[in-house]
Amino acid sequence: MEQFLQKKIPVGRWAEAGVDWLTLNAAWLFDGVSLALQAGVDAILWCLQTPHPLALVAAATALAWWLQRSVAFAVFTLLGLLLIINQGYWEETTETLSLILASTILCMGLGVPVGVAAAHRPWLFAVLRPILDLMQTIPTFVYLIPALILFGLGMVPGLIATVIFAIPAPIRLTHLGISSTPRPLIEAGLAFGATRRQLLWKVELPYAMPQIMVGLTQTILLSLSMVVIAALVGADGLGVPTLRALNQVNIAKGFEVAAAIVVVAIILDRLLRRREK
C-alpha cells in the first residue's frame, strides 16, 4: 500500500503528452477551426456594431413587444439598453452578445441532434451521461489551458470553453423531451403510416419543443455566465471591465458592469420565455 501511495500515476503527464501530440500533428486542423469560428464571431459582431446603437435598441424593443406582447417588458428592454449605452458599455455588450450567439448556435446545432440520437439509442445516452457529468462538474480552468494552447488567445478559446460548459444542457433536455413523448402518440403516427423521419419531425420534436426551448434558454444563460472566464483568455466583452474592476477593487465600475450583465441576462431570458396566456 505504501509503495502504491508513493508511486504517483502520471495522469497529468499523459494529458500533457496528448496535448503536445495534438499541437505537433494537428495544428492545421485547430488553425482551420480557429479561423472558421473567429470568422463567425466577427460576422455576428459586424451585424451588431454596424447599425447605430439606437437602431438596435429600437429593434430589440420591437422584438420584445412582438414576442411577449408585454408593454412592461418592452419598456424594460428600452430603458435597460439605454442605460447600458449611457454607462459606456455598449461596445462590450455587443462583443459579449456575439460570443453568446455564436456559442448558442454551436450548442443547439450540435446538442439537439445528439439529444435526439441519444433518445432513440439508450446505449448512446448511457455512454454520454458520464461525459456530460464531467463537462458540467470539471473546473473550467482545467480545459481552458489546453484550449488556450491549441487555439491561442482571443475569442475562440473563450468560445470553445463556453460551448463545453453549456452544451450538456441542450443535449439533456432534448433527450428528456424526445424520450418522454407519450407512446400513444407514437403508435398513432405509426398507424397512419408515418416514416421514422415523419415521426420525428411531426410528432416527437413538436412534443419536445418546450423542453428544447428550455435548453435554449439555459444555454444562453450559461454562456452569459462564462463572460469573465472568456476574458481570462483574451476574449473581449463585459468580462474585461469586470476583471479590471476586480483587480483595481473598483466598486463603482464593478457595479456598473454587473448592472449591464444583469440587464442583458433578464432581456435574453424573457425574450425566449413562453408567453403566458
Tab-separated table of C-alpha atoms in Angstrom:
chain	number	residue	atom	x	y	z
A	1	MET	CA	0.000	0.000	0.000
A	2	GLU	CA	2.802	2.392	0.863
A	3	GLN	CA	4.522	1.657	-2.439
A	4	PHE	CA	1.281	2.396	-4.288
A	5	LEU	CA	0.902	5.710	-2.464
A	6	GLN	CA	4.492	6.679	-3.131
A	7	LYS	CA	4.364	5.889	-6.846
A	8	LYS	CA	2.162	8.518	-8.447
A	9	ILE	CA	0.183	7.585	-11.553
A	10	PRO	CA	1.270	10.121	-14.213
A	11	VAL	CA	-2.245	11.229	-15.204
A	12	GLY	CA	-1.145	14.836	-15.699
A	13	ARG	CA	1.819	13.814	-17.835
A	14	TRP	CA	-0.393	11.650	-20.020
A	15	ALA	CA	-2.757	14.583	-20.592
A	16	GLU	CA	0.183	16.885	-21.320
A	17	ALA	CA	1.609	14.364	-23.784
A	18	GLY	CA	-1.745	14.158	-25.541
A	19	VAL	CA	-1.988	17.933	-25.892
A	20	ASP	CA	1.612	18.115	-27.132
A	21	TRP	CA	0.876	15.434	-29.727
A	22	LEU	CA	-2.181	17.340	-30.944
A	23	THR	CA	-0.158	20.551	-31.108
A	24	LEU	CA	2.515	18.931	-33.271
A	25	ASN	CA	0.357	16.771	-35.532
A	26	ALA	CA	-2.999	18.521	-35.813
A	27	ALA	CA	-2.039	22.177	-35.736
A	28	TRP	CA	-3.518	22.647	-39.218
A	29	LEU	CA	-6.885	21.358	-38.022
A	30	PHE	CA	-7.043	23.634	-34.989
A	31	ASP	CA	-5.890	26.608	-37.062
A	32	GLY	CA	-8.695	25.973	-39.537
A	33	VAL	CA	-11.300	25.589	-36.806
A	34	SER	CA	-9.997	28.749	-35.142
A	35	LEU	CA	-10.242	30.747	-38.362
A	36	ALA	CA	-13.767	29.484	-39.063
A	37	LEU	CA	-15.025	30.222	-35.550
A	38	GLN	CA	-13.348	33.626	-35.499
A	39	ALA	CA	-14.952	34.477	-38.842
A	40	GLY	CA	-18.371	33.522	-37.468
A	41	VAL	CA	-17.915	35.635	-34.345
A	42	ASP	CA	-16.662	38.575	-36.434
A	43	ALA	CA	-19.700	38.308	-38.721
A	44	ILE	CA	-22.091	38.413	-35.770
A	45	LEU	CA	-20.138	41.281	-34.234
A	46	TRP	CA	-20.286	43.215	-37.510
A	47	CYS	CA	-24.060	42.828	-37.597
A	48	LEU	CA	-24.320	44.150	-34.032
A	49	GLN	CA	-21.862	47.021	-34.268
A	50	THR	CA	-22.504	48.363	-37.793
A	51	PRO	CA	-26.001	49.814	-37.160
A	52	HIS	CA	-26.425	52.792	-34.890
A	53	PRO	CA	-26.904	51.714	-31.250
A	54	LEU	CA	-30.297	53.440	-31.071
A	55	ALA	CA	-31.451	51.483	-34.119
A	56	LEU	CA	-30.587	48.216	-32.378
A	57	VAL	CA	-32.311	49.420	-29.217
A	58	ALA	CA	-35.460	50.152	-31.209
A	59	ALA	CA	-35.282	46.765	-32.939
A	60	ALA	CA	-34.790	44.949	-29.628
A	61	THR	CA	-37.725	46.828	-28.083
A	62	ALA	CA	-39.970	45.945	-31.019
A	63	LEU	CA	-38.863	42.308	-30.829
A	64	ALA	CA	-39.599	42.224	-27.112
A	65	TRP	CA	-43.118	43.529	-27.714
A	66	TRP	CA	-43.746	41.154	-30.635
A	67	LEU	CA	-42.606	38.040	-28.752
A	68	GLN	CA	-44.138	38.737	-25.349
A	69	ARG	CA	-46.928	41.287	-26.037
A	70	SER	CA	-45.945	42.988	-22.784
A	71	VAL	CA	-45.647	46.750	-22.518
A	72	ALA	CA	-43.739	46.438	-19.243
A	73	PHE	CA	-41.116	44.125	-20.766
A	74	ALA	CA	-40.760	46.319	-23.872
A	75	VAL	CA	-40.229	49.389	-21.675
A	76	PHE	CA	-37.719	47.496	-19.538
A	77	THR	CA	-35.820	46.444	-22.666
A	78	LEU	CA	-35.751	50.037	-23.924
A	79	LEU	CA	-34.626	51.548	-20.624
A	80	GLY	CA	-32.151	48.758	-19.879
A	81	LEU	CA	-30.346	49.075	-23.205
A	82	LEU	CA	-30.345	52.870	-22.958
A	83	LEU	CA	-28.777	52.506	-19.511
A	84	ILE	CA	-26.001	50.341	-20.981
A	85	ILE	CA	-25.335	52.987	-23.649
A	86	ASN	CA	-25.359	55.721	-21.016
A	87	GLN	CA	-22.812	53.887	-18.880
A	88	GLY	CA	-20.479	53.442	-21.865
A	89	TYR	CA	-20.588	49.650	-22.161
A	90	TRP	CA	-22.403	49.255	-25.457
A	91	GLU	CA	-19.358	48.013	-27.384
A	92	GLU	CA	-18.509	45.481	-24.680
A	93	THR	CA	-22.151	44.372	-24.592
A	94	THR	CA	-22.207	43.697	-28.333
A	95	GLU	CA	-18.958	41.723	-28.018
A	96	THR	CA	-20.496	39.631	-25.252
A	97	LEU	CA	-23.653	39.115	-27.308
A	98	SER	CA	-21.593	37.933	-30.289
A	99	LEU	CA	-19.912	35.332	-28.077
A	100	ILE	CA	-23.263	34.254	-26.615
A	101	LEU	CA	-24.925	33.966	-30.038
A	102	ALA	CA	-22.006	32.023	-31.526
A	103	SER	CA	-21.881	29.597	-28.598
A	104	THR	CA	-25.676	29.184	-28.639
A	105	ILE	CA	-25.680	28.381	-32.356
A	106	LEU	CA	-22.943	25.780	-31.863
A	107	CYS	CA	-24.546	24.275	-28.756
A	108	MET	CA	-28.009	23.963	-30.273
A	109	GLY	CA	-26.688	22.859	-33.671
A	110	LEU	CA	-24.732	20.043	-32.046
A	111	GLY	CA	-26.745	19.403	-28.898
A	112	VAL	CA	-30.217	18.894	-30.389
A	113	PRO	CA	-29.168	16.193	-32.920
A	114	VAL	CA	-27.073	14.435	-30.261
A	115	GLY	CA	-30.008	14.576	-27.838
A	116	VAL	CA	-32.345	13.120	-30.467
A	117	ALA	CA	-29.884	10.330	-31.252
A	118	ALA	CA	-29.431	9.598	-27.534
A	119	ALA	CA	-33.206	9.421	-27.032
A	120	HIS	CA	-33.521	6.830	-29.789
A	121	ARG	CA	-30.463	4.847	-28.666
A	122	PRO	CA	-30.352	4.223	-24.901
A	123	TRP	CA	-26.832	2.798	-25.132
A	124	LEU	CA	-25.616	6.111	-26.575
A	125	PHE	CA	-27.084	8.090	-23.685
A	126	ALA	CA	-25.515	5.625	-21.245
A	127	VAL	CA	-22.140	6.462	-22.835
A	128	LEU	CA	-22.807	10.201	-22.936
A	129	ARG	CA	-24.092	10.564	-19.376
A	130	PRO	CA	-20.719	10.361	-17.568
A	131	ILE	CA	-19.150	12.586	-20.230
A	132	LEU	CA	-21.860	15.221	-19.746
A	133	ASP	CA	-21.449	14.981	-15.980
A	134	LEU	CA	-17.717	15.508	-16.402
A	135	MET	CA	-18.216	18.528	-18.673
A	136	GLN	CA	-20.517	20.171	-16.131
A	137	THR	CA	-18.516	19.416	-12.985
A	138	ILE	CA	-14.871	19.745	-14.017
A	139	PRO	CA	-13.428	23.204	-13.203
A	140	THR	CA	-13.482	25.438	-16.252
A	141	PHE	CA	-9.830	26.415	-15.881
A	142	VAL	CA	-8.753	22.792	-16.399
A	143	TYR	CA	-9.904	22.561	-20.030
A	144	LEU	CA	-9.239	26.268	-20.574
A	145	ILE	CA	-5.488	25.559	-20.512
A	146	PRO	CA	-5.427	23.110	-23.471
A	147	ALA	CA	-7.953	25.295	-25.332
A	148	LEU	CA	-5.578	28.230	-24.911
A	149	ILE	CA	-2.624	26.170	-26.141
A	150	LEU	CA	-4.463	24.736	-29.141
A	151	PHE	CA	-6.365	27.846	-30.264
A	152	GLY	CA	-4.311	30.773	-28.894
A	153	LEU	CA	-5.532	33.975	-27.287
A	154	GLY	CA	-8.763	35.641	-28.343
A	155	MET	CA	-12.446	34.899	-28.702
A	156	VAL	CA	-12.018	31.322	-29.955
A	157	PRO	CA	-10.698	29.650	-26.765
A	158	GLY	CA	-13.370	31.511	-24.797
A	159	LEU	CA	-15.955	30.256	-27.268
A	160	ILE	CA	-14.674	26.675	-27.002
A	161	ALA	CA	-14.761	26.808	-23.193
A	162	THR	CA	-18.276	28.254	-23.280
A	163	VAL	CA	-19.523	25.536	-25.624
A	164	ILE	CA	-18.028	22.766	-23.473
A	165	PHE	CA	-19.652	24.258	-20.390
A	166	ALA	CA	-23.090	24.904	-21.930
A	167	ILE	CA	-23.689	22.063	-24.417
A	168	PRO	CA	-24.799	19.459	-21.832
A	169	ALA	CA	-27.994	21.486	-21.241
A	170	PRO	CA	-29.472	21.145	-24.777
A	171	ILE	CA	-28.351	17.503	-25.016
A	172	ARG	CA	-30.012	16.515	-21.732
A	173	LEU	CA	-33.217	18.499	-22.263
A	174	THR	CA	-33.635	17.357	-25.872
A	175	HIS	CA	-33.149	13.764	-24.735
A	176	LEU	CA	-35.731	14.322	-21.982
A	177	GLY	CA	-38.271	15.843	-24.362
A	178	ILE	CA	-37.934	13.193	-27.074
A	179	SER	CA	-37.843	10.221	-24.698
A	180	SER	CA	-40.919	11.452	-22.799
A	181	THR	CA	-43.123	11.524	-25.911
A	182	PRO	CA	-46.251	9.519	-24.994
A	183	ARG	CA	-46.346	6.075	-26.526
A	184	PRO	CA	-49.951	6.504	-27.796
A	185	LEU	CA	-48.841	9.478	-29.930
A	186	ILE	CA	-46.063	7.414	-31.498
A	187	GLU	CA	-48.403	4.482	-32.101
A	188	ALA	CA	-50.962	6.805	-33.699
A	189	GLY	CA	-48.303	8.145	-36.061
A	190	LEU	CA	-47.207	4.634	-36.977
A	191	ALA	CA	-50.830	3.610	-37.523
A	192	PHE	CA	-51.212	6.394	-40.088
A	193	GLY	CA	-48.137	5.159	-41.939
A	194	ALA	CA	-45.607	7.755	-40.789
A	195	THR	CA	-41.971	7.041	-41.522
A	196	ARG	CA	-39.284	7.438	-38.866
A	197	ARG	CA	-38.395	10.867	-40.247
A	198	GLN	CA	-42.034	11.994	-40.308
A	199	LEU	CA	-42.496	10.646	-36.797
A	200	LEU	CA	-39.538	12.688	-35.608
A	201	TRP	CA	-40.495	15.964	-37.300
A	202	LYS	CA	-44.279	15.827	-36.845
A	203	VAL	CA	-44.698	14.054	-33.507
A	204	GLU	CA	-41.587	13.881	-31.343
A	205	LEU	CA	-39.999	17.274	-31.995
A	206	PRO	CA	-43.280	19.252	-31.608
A	207	TYR	CA	-43.961	17.458	-28.321
A	208	ALA	CA	-40.381	18.054	-27.126
A	209	MET	CA	-40.278	21.695	-28.250
A	210	PRO	CA	-40.985	23.163	-24.757
A	211	GLN	CA	-38.053	21.189	-23.344
A	212	ILE	CA	-35.835	22.209	-26.269
A	213	MET	CA	-36.713	25.865	-25.686
A	214	VAL	CA	-35.789	25.469	-22.024
A	215	GLY	CA	-32.481	24.045	-23.214
A	216	LEU	CA	-32.024	27.092	-25.452
A	217	THR	CA	-32.663	29.471	-22.558
A	218	GLN	CA	-30.310	27.538	-20.293
A	219	THR	CA	-27.623	27.589	-22.979
A	220	ILE	CA	-27.848	31.364	-23.342
A	221	LEU	CA	-27.684	31.989	-19.596
A	222	LEU	CA	-24.828	29.520	-19.108
A	223	SER	CA	-22.952	31.213	-21.950
A	224	LEU	CA	-23.501	34.589	-20.325
A	225	SER	CA	-22.103	33.265	-17.057
A	226	MET	CA	-18.821	32.494	-18.856
A	227	VAL	CA	-18.009	36.079	-19.878
A	228	VAL	CA	-15.447	36.546	-17.103
A	229	ILE	CA	-13.808	33.169	-17.801
A	230	ALA	CA	-13.597	34.030	-21.503
A	231	ALA	CA	-11.940	37.353	-20.658
A	232	LEU	CA	-9.101	35.486	-18.951
A	233	VAL	CA	-8.009	34.066	-22.330
A	234	GLY	CA	-8.281	37.301	-24.270
A	235	ALA	CA	-11.956	37.345	-25.271
A	236	ASP	CA	-13.484	40.801	-25.491
A	237	GLY	CA	-16.741	41.749	-23.829
A	238	LEU	CA	-18.138	42.639	-20.446
A	239	GLY	CA	-15.714	40.277	-18.764
A	240	VAL	CA	-12.795	42.632	-19.456
A	241	PRO	CA	-14.087	45.591	-17.386
A	242	THR	CA	-15.232	43.085	-14.761
A	243	LEU	CA	-11.680	41.800	-14.357
A	244	ARG	CA	-10.319	45.342	-14.305
A	245	ALA	CA	-12.760	46.314	-11.575
A	246	LEU	CA	-11.768	43.218	-9.612
A	247	ASN	CA	-8.042	43.893	-9.964
A	248	GLN	CA	-8.445	47.551	-9.014
A	249	VAL	CA	-11.052	46.870	-6.293
A	250	ASN	CA	-13.180	49.459	-8.096
A	251	ILE	CA	-16.651	49.145	-6.601
A	252	ALA	CA	-18.232	51.741	-8.887
A	253	LYS	CA	-17.015	50.113	-12.117
A	254	GLY	CA	-17.875	46.661	-10.807
A	255	PHE	CA	-21.446	47.701	-10.048
A	256	GLU	CA	-21.832	49.346	-13.480
A	257	VAL	CA	-20.662	46.229	-15.325
A	258	ALA	CA	-22.773	43.992	-13.101
A	259	ALA	CA	-25.838	46.100	-13.931
A	260	ALA	CA	-25.134	45.719	-17.663
A	261	ILE	CA	-24.750	41.930	-17.317
A	262	VAL	CA	-27.979	41.657	-15.314
A	263	VAL	CA	-29.901	43.711	-17.885
A	264	VAL	CA	-28.643	41.517	-20.733
A	265	ALA	CA	-29.460	38.331	-18.785
A	266	ILE	CA	-33.027	39.427	-17.985
A	267	ILE	CA	-33.726	40.544	-21.548
A	268	LEU	CA	-32.407	37.314	-23.096
A	269	ASP	CA	-34.267	35.171	-20.577
A	270	ARG	CA	-37.603	36.919	-21.035
A	271	LEU	CA	-37.321	37.114	-24.821
A	272	LEU	CA	-37.317	33.318	-25.155
A	273	ARG	CA	-39.724	32.503	-22.346
A	274	ARG	CA	-43.093	31.177	-23.443
A	275	ARG	CA	-45.747	33.859	-23.298
A	276	GLU	CA	-48.279	33.235	-20.559
A	277	LYS	CA	-51.866	33.190	-21.742
